[in-house]
Coordinates of C-alpha atoms in Angstrom, one line a residue:
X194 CA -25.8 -11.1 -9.1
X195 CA -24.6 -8.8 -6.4
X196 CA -27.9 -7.0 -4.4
X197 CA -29.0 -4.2 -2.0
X198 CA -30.6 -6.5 -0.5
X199 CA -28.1 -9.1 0.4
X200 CA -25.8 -5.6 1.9
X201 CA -29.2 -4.6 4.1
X202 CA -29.3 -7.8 5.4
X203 CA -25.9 -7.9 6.3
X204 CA -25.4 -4.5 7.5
X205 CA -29.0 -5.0 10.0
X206 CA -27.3 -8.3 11.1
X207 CA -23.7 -7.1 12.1
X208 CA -25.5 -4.1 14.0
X209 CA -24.0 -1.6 11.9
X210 CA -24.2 2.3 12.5
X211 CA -27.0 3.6 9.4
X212 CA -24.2 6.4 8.3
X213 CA -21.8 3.4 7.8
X214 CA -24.8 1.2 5.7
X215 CA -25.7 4.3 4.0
X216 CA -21.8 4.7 2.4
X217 CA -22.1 0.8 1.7
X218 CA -25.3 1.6 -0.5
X219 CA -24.5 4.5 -1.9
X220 CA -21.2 2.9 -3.1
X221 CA -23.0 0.1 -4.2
X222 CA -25.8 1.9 -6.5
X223 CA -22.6 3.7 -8.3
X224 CA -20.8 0.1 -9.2
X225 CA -22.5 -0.7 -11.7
X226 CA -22.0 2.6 -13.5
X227 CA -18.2 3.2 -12.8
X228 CA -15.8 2.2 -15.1
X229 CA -12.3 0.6 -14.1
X230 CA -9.2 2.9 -13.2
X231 CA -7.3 3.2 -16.7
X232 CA -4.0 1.5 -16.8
X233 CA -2.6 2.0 -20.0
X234 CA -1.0 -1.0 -21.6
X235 CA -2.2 -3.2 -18.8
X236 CA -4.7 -5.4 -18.9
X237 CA -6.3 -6.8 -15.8
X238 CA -10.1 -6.4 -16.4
X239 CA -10.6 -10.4 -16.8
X240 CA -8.9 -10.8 -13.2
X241 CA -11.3 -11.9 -10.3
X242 CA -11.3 -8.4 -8.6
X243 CA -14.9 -8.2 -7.8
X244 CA -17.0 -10.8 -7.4
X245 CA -20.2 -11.2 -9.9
X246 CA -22.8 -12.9 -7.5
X247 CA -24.0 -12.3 -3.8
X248 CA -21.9 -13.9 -1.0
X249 CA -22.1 -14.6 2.5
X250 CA -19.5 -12.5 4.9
X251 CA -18.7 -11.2 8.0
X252 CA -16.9 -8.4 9.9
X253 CA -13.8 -9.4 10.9
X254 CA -11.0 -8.1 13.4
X255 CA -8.3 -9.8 11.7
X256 CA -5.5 -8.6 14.3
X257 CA -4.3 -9.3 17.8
X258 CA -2.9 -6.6 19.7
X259 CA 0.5 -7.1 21.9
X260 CA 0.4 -5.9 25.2
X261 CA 2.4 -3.2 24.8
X262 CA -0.2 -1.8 22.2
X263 CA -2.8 -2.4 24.6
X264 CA -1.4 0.1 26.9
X265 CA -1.4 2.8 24.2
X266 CA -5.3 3.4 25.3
X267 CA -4.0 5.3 28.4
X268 CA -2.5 8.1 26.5
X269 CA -5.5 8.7 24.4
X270 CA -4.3 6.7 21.4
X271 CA -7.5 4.9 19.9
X272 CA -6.3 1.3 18.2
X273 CA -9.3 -1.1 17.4
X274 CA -10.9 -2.9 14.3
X275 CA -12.6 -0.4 11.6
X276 CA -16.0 -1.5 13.1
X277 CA -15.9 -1.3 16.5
X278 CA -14.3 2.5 16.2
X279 CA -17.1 3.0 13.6
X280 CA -19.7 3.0 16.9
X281 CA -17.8 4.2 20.2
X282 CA -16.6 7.3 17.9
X283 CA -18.7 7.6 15.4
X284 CA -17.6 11.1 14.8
X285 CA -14.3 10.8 14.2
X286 CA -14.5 7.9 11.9
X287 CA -17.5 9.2 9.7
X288 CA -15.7 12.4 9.5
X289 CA -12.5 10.5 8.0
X290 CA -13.3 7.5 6.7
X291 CA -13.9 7.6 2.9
X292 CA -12.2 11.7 3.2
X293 CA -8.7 10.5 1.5
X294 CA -9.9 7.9 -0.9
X295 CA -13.4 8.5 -2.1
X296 CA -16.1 5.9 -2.8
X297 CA -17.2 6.7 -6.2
X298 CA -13.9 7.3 -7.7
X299 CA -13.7 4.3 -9.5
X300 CA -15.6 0.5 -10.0
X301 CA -12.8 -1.1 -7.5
X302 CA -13.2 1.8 -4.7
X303 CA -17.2 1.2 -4.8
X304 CA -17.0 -2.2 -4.5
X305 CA -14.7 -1.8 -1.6
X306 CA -16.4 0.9 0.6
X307 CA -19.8 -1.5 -0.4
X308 CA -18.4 -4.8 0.6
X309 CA -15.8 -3.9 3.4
X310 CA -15.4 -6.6 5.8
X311 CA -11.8 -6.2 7.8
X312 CA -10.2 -3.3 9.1
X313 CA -8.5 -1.3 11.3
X314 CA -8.5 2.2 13.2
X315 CA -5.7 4.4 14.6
X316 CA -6.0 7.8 15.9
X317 CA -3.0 9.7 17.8
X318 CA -4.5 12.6 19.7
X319 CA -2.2 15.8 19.3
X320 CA 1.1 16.5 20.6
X321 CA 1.4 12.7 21.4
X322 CA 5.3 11.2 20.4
X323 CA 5.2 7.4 20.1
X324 CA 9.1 6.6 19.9
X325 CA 8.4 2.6 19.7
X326 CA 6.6 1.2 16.0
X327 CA 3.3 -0.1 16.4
X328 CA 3.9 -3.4 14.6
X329 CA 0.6 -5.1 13.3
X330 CA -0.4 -8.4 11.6
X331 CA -2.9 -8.9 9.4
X332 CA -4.4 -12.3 7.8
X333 CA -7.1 -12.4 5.3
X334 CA -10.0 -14.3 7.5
X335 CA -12.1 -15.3 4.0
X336 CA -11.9 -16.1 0.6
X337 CA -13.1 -12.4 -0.6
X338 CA -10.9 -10.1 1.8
X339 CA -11.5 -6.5 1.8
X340 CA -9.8 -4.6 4.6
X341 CA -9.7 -1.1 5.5
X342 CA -6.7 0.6 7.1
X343 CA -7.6 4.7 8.7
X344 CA -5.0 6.3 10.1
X345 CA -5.4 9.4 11.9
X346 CA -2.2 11.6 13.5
X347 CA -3.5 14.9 15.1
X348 CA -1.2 18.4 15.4
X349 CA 2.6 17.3 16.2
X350 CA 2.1 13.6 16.7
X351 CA 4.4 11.0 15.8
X352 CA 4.1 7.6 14.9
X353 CA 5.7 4.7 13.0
X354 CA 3.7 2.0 12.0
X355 CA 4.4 -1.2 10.7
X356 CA 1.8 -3.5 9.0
X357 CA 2.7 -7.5 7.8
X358 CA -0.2 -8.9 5.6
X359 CA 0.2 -12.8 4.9
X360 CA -2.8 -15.0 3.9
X361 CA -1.1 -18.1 5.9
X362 CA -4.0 -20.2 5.7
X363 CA -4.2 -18.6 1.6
X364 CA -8.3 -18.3 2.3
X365 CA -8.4 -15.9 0.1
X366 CA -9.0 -15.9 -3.4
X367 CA -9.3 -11.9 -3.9
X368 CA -7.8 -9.1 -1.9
X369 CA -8.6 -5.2 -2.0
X370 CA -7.0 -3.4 0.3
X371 CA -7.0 0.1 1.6
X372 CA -4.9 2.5 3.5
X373 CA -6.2 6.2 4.3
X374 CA -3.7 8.3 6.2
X375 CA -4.4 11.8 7.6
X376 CA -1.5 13.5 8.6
X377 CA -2.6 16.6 10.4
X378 CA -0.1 20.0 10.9
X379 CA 3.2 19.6 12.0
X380 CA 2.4 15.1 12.4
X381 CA 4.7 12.8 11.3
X382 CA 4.0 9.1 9.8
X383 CA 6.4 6.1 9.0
X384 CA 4.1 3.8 7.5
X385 CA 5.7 0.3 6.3
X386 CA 4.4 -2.8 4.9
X387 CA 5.9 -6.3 4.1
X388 CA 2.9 -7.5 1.4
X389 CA 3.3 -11.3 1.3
X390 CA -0.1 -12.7 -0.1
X391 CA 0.4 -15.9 -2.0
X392 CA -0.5 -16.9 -5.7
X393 CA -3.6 -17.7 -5.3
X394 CA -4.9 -14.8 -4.7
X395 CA -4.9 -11.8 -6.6
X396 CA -4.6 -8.3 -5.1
X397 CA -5.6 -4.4 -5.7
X398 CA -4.3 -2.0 -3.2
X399 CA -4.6 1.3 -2.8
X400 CA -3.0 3.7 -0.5
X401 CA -3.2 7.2 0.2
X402 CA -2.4 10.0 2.2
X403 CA -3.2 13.4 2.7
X404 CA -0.5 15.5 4.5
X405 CA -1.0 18.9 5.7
X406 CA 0.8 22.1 7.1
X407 CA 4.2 21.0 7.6
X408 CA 3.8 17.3 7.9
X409 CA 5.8 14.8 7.4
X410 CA 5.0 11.2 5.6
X411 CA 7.2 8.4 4.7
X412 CA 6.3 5.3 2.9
X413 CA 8.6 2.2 3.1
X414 CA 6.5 -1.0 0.9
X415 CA 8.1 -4.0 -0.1
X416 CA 5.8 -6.1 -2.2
X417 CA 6.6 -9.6 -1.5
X418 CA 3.4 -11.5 -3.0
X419 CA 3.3 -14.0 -5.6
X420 CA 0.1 -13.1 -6.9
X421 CA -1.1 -11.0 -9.9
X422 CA -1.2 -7.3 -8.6
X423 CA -1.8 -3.8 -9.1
X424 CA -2.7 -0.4 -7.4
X425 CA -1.7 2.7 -6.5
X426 CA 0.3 4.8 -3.5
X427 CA -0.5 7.9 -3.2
X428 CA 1.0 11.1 -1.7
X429 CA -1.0 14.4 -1.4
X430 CA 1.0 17.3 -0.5
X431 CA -1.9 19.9 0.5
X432 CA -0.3 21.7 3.2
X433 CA 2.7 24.4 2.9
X434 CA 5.8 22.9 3.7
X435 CA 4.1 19.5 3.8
X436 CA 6.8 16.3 2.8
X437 CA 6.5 13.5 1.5
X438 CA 9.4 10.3 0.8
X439 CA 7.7 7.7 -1.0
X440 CA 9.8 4.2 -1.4
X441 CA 8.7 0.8 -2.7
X442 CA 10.5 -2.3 -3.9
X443 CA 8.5 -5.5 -6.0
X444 CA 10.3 -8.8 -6.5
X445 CA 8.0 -10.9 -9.0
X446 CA 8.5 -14.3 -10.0
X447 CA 7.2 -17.1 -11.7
X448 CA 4.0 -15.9 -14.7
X449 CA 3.5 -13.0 -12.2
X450 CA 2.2 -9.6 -13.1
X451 CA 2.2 -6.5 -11.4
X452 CA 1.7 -2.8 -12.0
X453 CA 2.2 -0.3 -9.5
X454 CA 1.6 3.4 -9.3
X455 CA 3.5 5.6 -7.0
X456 CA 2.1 9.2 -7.3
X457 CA 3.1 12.4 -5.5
X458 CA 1.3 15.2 -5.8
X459 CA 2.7 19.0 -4.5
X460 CA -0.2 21.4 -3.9
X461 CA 1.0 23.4 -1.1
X462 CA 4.0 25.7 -1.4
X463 CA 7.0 24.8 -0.6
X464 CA 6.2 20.7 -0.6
X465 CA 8.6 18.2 -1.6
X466 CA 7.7 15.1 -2.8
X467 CA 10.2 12.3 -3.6
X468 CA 9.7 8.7 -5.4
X469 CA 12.2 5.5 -5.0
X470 CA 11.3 2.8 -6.1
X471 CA 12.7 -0.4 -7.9
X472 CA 11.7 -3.6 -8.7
X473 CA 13.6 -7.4 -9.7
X474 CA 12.4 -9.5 -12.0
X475 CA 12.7 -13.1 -12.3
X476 CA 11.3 -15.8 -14.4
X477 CA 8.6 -14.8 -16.8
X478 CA 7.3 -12.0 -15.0
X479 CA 6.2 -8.8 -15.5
X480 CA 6.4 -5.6 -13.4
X481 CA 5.1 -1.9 -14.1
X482 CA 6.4 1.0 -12.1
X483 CA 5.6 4.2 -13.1
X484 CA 6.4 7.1 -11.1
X485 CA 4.2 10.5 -11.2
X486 CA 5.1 13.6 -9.8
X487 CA 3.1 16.3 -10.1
X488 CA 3.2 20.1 -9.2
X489 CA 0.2 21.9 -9.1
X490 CA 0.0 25.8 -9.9
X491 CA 0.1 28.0 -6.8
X492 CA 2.9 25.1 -5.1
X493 CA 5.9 27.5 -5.8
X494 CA 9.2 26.8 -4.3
X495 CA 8.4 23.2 -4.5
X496 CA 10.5 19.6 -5.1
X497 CA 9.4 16.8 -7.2
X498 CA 12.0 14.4 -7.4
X499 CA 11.8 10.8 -8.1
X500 CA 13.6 8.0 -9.0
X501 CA 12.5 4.6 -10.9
X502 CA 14.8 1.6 -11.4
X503 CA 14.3 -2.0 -12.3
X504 CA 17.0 -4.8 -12.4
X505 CA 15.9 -7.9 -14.9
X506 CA 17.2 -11.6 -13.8
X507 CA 15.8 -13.6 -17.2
X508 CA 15.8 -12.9 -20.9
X509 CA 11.7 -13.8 -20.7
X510 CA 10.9 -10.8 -18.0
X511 CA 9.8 -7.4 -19.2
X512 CA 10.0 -4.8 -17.0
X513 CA 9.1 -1.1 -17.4
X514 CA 10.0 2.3 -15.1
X515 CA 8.5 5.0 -16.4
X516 CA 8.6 8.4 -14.8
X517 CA 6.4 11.2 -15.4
X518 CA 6.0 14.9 -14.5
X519 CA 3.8 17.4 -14.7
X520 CA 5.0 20.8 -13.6
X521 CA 2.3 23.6 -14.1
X522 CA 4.2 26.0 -11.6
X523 CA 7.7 28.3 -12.9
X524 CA 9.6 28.4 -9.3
X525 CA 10.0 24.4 -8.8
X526 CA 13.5 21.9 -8.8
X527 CA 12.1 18.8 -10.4
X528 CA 13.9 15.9 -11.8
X529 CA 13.7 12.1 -12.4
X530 CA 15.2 9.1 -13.3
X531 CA 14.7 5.5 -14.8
X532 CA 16.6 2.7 -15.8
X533 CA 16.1 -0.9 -16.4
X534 CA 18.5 -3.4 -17.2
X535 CA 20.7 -6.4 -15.7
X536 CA 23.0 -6.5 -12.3
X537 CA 25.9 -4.0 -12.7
X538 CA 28.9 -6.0 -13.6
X539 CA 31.2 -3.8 -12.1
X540 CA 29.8 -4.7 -8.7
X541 CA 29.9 -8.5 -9.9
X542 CA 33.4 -9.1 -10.7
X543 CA 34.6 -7.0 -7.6
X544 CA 32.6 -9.3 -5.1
X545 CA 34.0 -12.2 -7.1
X546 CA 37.6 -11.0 -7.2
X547 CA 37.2 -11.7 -3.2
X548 CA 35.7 -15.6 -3.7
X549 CA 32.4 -15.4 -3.9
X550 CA 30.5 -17.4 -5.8
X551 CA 28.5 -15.8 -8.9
X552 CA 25.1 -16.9 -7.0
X553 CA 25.3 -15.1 -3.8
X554 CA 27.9 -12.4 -5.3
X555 CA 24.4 -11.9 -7.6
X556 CA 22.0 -12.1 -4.4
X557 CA 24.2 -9.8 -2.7
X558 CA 23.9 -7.2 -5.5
X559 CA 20.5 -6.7 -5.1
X560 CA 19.8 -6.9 -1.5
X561 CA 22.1 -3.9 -1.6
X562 CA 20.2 -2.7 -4.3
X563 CA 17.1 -2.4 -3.0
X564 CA 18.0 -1.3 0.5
X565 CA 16.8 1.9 0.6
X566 CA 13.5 0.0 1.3
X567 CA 14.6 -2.7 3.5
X568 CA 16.7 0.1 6.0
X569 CA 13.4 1.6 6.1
X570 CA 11.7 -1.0 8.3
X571 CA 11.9 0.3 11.6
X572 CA 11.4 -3.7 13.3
X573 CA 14.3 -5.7 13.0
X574 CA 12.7 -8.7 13.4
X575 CA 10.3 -7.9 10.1
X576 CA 13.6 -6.7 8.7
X577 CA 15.6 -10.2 9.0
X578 CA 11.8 -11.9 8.1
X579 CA 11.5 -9.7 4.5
X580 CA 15.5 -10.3 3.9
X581 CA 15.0 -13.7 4.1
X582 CA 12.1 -13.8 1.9
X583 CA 14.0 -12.1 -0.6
X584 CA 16.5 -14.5 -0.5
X585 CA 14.0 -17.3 -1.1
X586 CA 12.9 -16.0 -4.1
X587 CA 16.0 -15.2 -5.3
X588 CA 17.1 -18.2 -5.0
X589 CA 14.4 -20.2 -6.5
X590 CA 14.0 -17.6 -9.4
X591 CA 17.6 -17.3 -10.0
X592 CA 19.2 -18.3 -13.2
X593 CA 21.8 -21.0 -12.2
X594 CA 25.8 -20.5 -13.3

């Protein structure tokens, strides 16, 4: 059984400052009381998502810097692992850390915030432009992996940042994963991620930002993994004029199951929110999207606009898209959409017209359908890599003809 004790122990031994043990406990005495984030008709509660009994860990910088990024310190641009910032500014990380995604929302952010064991800080001072991504990559170190991402962009900064996450030695059994981003007034953040955990593992993510006075945020995720996952991205439009352009693609293969959330929220007048996302299934899988947009009263002049479409590959899929608003403001433009069904057959028969076989006339279909993710990616070289992953699966999902 999971202990204070056995968190003490490891907090005194890592060094760890006491404002950073005492979120560890105080997320720890609210576990056992929390209940699981609702999914409606999704089950996952029987999946190994926190572990029942005490286990041995350690903090882990699981990262290497290029030597570009190591230059980025002279222009007062903070990059190092979650606990190392926790103690040379210890101020700015206690003030942040746990602000966009709080510890007692739920059972799976308590056991995260109390078990945290990998992460990673970045802070862009104000009025600093980065015009090159900052390109990271991250590998889960041990079997239980729970990593931290904090993001912090200051008045008029600009950054793009690109994230790969691949277990290639698949240590670990569970993942929980975390991204907080703070997007200060008049920042701007490109945030992409190629997700490529394997099926061994099984993963809850959540990411969020909070975007003030005309900021600017842009999410590009391509779920890749072949494991069972679900979680939530997250877009909160505080700030007037604030923006936010949420996209996300999922292939899933094989027995896999995922469910994925994509949330924007419009608080601040004259926010605008938009939702693209869409998902292939192949095999016997089974993929969730649901898209929320949500305008708060007091946000008027507001945009919620989203869309939510799924392609299925196999008769034994079953795939959902299902959009949501809720408006409680009059002066708004909202609208959605949703589809799911098979590859467009008008598209087919042209690209065969010209000799090309049904296969790769299919694969070519739905690369170009989900590119509005995969132009996103501002590395060409993670580009080329999440293309050709894509293709992979494709290929060994596909249904031969």
């Amino acid at each position: 059984m999971l202990t204070k004790e056995n968190l003490l122990n490891f907090s005194h031994k890592n060094n760890e400052s006491s404002w950073l043990t005492d979120l560890r406990i105080k997320s720890f005495e609210r576990l056992e009381e929390l209940d699981y984030p609702k999914m409606q008709r999704f089950s996952y509660q029987d999946w190994p998502l926190i572990k029942k009994e005490d286990f041995s860990w350690s903090n882990q910088a699981d990262f290497s810097l290029k030597e570009e990024h190591k230059l980025l310190e002279k222009k007062g641009i903070i990059l190092t692992d979650i606990f190392t910032a926790s103690k040379k500014y210890p101020e700015l990380v206690q003030s942040t850390l746990g602000s966009v995604i709080k510890h007692n929302e739920d059972k799976l952010t308590a056991y995260h915030y109390a078990y945290l064991n990998s992460g990673l800080f970045l802070y862009i001072p104000k009025d600093t432009i980065l015009t090159e991504p900052i390109t990271i990559s991250l590998s889960p170190t041990q079997d239980t992996y729970i990593s931290h991402l904090l993001i912090v962009a200051d008045n008029n900064s600009k950054v793009k940042f690109l994230e790969e996450i691949q277990d290639k030695e698949k240590k670990a059994s569970s993942a929980s994963l975390m991204v907080e981003l703070i997007a200060r007034p008049g920042s701007h953040i490109e945030f992409s991620s190629l997700d490529e955990l394997s099926q061994d593992t099984t993963l809850y993510f959540n990411r969020r930002a909070k975007i003030e006075k005309d900021a600017h945020v842009e999410w590009a995720i391509a779920f890749m993994n072949d494991c069972n996952t679900l979680g939530d991205l997250d877009s909160e439009l505080v700030g007037e004029g604030s923006f936010a352009d949420s996209k996300a693609i999922a292939v899933t293969t094989a027995n896999q199951k995922v469910r994925i959330n994509n949330r924007v929220t419009n608080r601040g007048p004259h926010s605008t929110g938009l939702i693209n996302q869409r998902g292939v299934l192949l095999e016997n899988s089974r993929l969730i999207f649901n898209g929320i947009g949500q305008i708060v009263h007091g946000a008027h002049g507001s945009k919620a606009d989203q869309q939510n479409r799924v392609l299925m590959m196999s008769d034994e899929a079953h795939g959902d898209a299902n959009p949501l608003l809720l408006i409680d403001e009059n002066d708004v433009i909202a609208a959605h959409a949703a589809s799911v069904g098979p590859v467009d057959k008008v598209q087919m028969n042209y690209l065969m017209s010209r000799g090309i076989p049904y296969d790769q006339a299919q694969r070519l279909v739905i690369r170009g359908f989900l590119g509005a993710v995969l132009d996103a990616i501002p590395n060409k070289d993670v580009r080329r890599k999440m293309i050709d992953i894509l293709e992979r699966k494709l290929i060994d999902g596909q249904i031969k003809h």
